[in-house]
Structures are given as structure tokens and as C-alpha cells.
Amino acid sequence: MHSLPLPIDLGEFADIAVEAIGRAYDVNASRHEPEVGDDAVVFGMAIYRNSWFLLEQDVAELEGWTSSRPSGSLVIVGAGKRIHVYRCGQDGNVNLDDFRLDDERSSVTKQLLATTNTDQLSFDLGGQSVPALPVVAPQPDVLRELVIMHAGNPDEGCCGIWVGAPLSADEVTESPWAWNEPMWLPTDIALPQAESEPPQDHTPRHDEMPEPEITLMPVPPNANENTDSQ
């Protein structure tokens, strides 16, 4: 698995993040056992814990990056960004606009991510907080708080990994994201090449051989008599 080009430069971390999350899905898909009660909840919880653990292990070896768990939430810091990681669905048909970190039912940590980015796009004017322009499509590298989202299931494994900058949607824009981009999608896997022509020493199968031309000739009436007399 390799990360896709992003509008911001996360360096080696982008590849490391994609590999670690993909590994978590591969491991848990291979050991998923519905016969003993494993279900979507079990799978999702295992992905949540294992992906965080694998990311922490890999980040520890990456220069200029650190990880911690303030208030029990994973935060990865580097390249001037604070990156958070969450699972957002069970397959590739996810609508990222439905993944609202600013929802009142979200944890305080999640709500702070959107609020922090929103405040960063605002400036104080006459005691009122006015959105800085442009508010709909700010430069991708402006915002500090980023979220990596991933989706998948036991049958298909990882179905997609995305990264984006969340906003308080009600205050700034109809979308809860200043921007979001895919980091990895299943279509990034190289498709198998078309079969080449068989080599010269290849022994053709019966279905590879050309259909023979058959010519039917009438048999003379006395052909059997001549044969019997010999």
C-alpha cells in the first residue's frame, strides 16, 4: 500500500500511516471468526486499538514525529500538524460529510479539532468573530488539526484511507471539512497485466490449435469389394 499525492507535504509519515492502517485491517481480517462471536463491533474495536498501536510503533522510528494519548485520544505531531485517526465506515461507500466531528454527540476532543481549525480561519473584528476569507476553500496547509479516516470490513479488508481538515460546519460552511483527500484507495493496487503471447516453445493446448480443414470425398460403390478381394 502506498499513499496518494496530497495537497500538503507529510513526508514519510503519509506512507507509514497507510501501511500501518492497512496492516491492522489485514491482521484482523485474517483472524476474524464469526463462529466464536466476532461481529462488526469486535472487528471495529480491534481495528481502532491495533491501528493506533501500530502507528505509535512506526512513528517512534520516524525523525521529527511524536505521538501521545492526551485524554485517551491518539495525537500524532509533526510537520507543523497535529494528526488524529478515526474509523469512519465499513466499506468504500462512505460519505465524509456525514462524519461530523463537531456533532454535539461527539467527544470533547473531536469537537475541539473542528473548533480549533474554525478559529484559525477567523479574526476578531469589533468584538465579533468574522470568518477569514476565503472560508470555503482555504489553502490546505493553513490548518493545523488534521484527521485521518479509514473504512473497511473483515471480508474486503481496508476499503479506503482519507485525510482532511475538519471545521465547525454550522459556523463556516455547509461541509464539515475545509478540505479532504484520499490517502489510499483499493484502485491504487496495480491491475494484473494482460496475458502475453505464449513463448515459441509453448506446447499449444487443444483449444489453442487452429481448427483443421476437412474435405469429404465420395466412396466408389465397389470400394469394399476391391478391398475384400485383396
mmCIF file of N, CA and C in Angstrom, residues 43 107 154 174 201 203 212 223:
data_model
loop_
_atom_site.group_PDB
_atom_site.id
_atom_site.type_symbol
_atom_site.label_atom_id
_atom_site.label_comp_id
_atom_site.label_asym_id
_atom_site.label_seq_id
_atom_site.Cartn_x
_atom_site.Cartn_y
_atom_site.Cartn_z
ATOM 1 N N PHE A 43 -14.744 -6.366 15.346
ATOM 2 C CA PHE A 43 -13.775 -6.008 14.313
ATOM 3 C C PHE A 43 -13.401 -4.530 14.407
ATOM 4 N N SER A 107 -17.210 13.421 21.102
ATOM 5 C CA SER A 107 -16.429 13.676 22.310
ATOM 6 C C SER A 107 -15.915 15.109 22.298
ATOM 7 N N PRO A 154 -14.210 -7.173 7.548
ATOM 8 C CA PRO A 154 -13.440 -8.421 7.566
ATOM 9 C C PRO A 154 -13.318 -9.089 6.204
ATOM 10 N N GLU A 174 -21.174 24.642 4.614
ATOM 11 C CA GLU A 174 -22.100 23.519 4.677
ATOM 12 C C GLU A 174 -21.374 22.204 4.853
ATOM 13 N N ASP A 201 8.355 -21.958 -27.643
ATOM 14 C CA ASP A 201 8.426 -23.379 -27.308
ATOM 15 C C ASP A 201 7.198 -23.849 -26.538
ATOM 16 N N THR A 203 3.824 -25.496 -25.877
ATOM 17 C CA THR A 203 3.025 -26.555 -26.497
ATOM 18 C C THR A 203 1.560 -26.176 -26.411
ATOM 19 N N PRO A 212 -8.896 -27.720 -37.941
ATOM 20 C CA PRO A 212 -8.440 -28.328 -39.208
ATOM 21 C C PRO A 212 -9.507 -28.224 -40.296
ATOM 22 N N ALA A 223 -15.781 -50.009 -53.736
ATOM 23 C CA ALA A 223 -14.553 -49.892 -52.958
ATOM 24 C C ALA A 223 -14.410 -51.054 -51.988
#
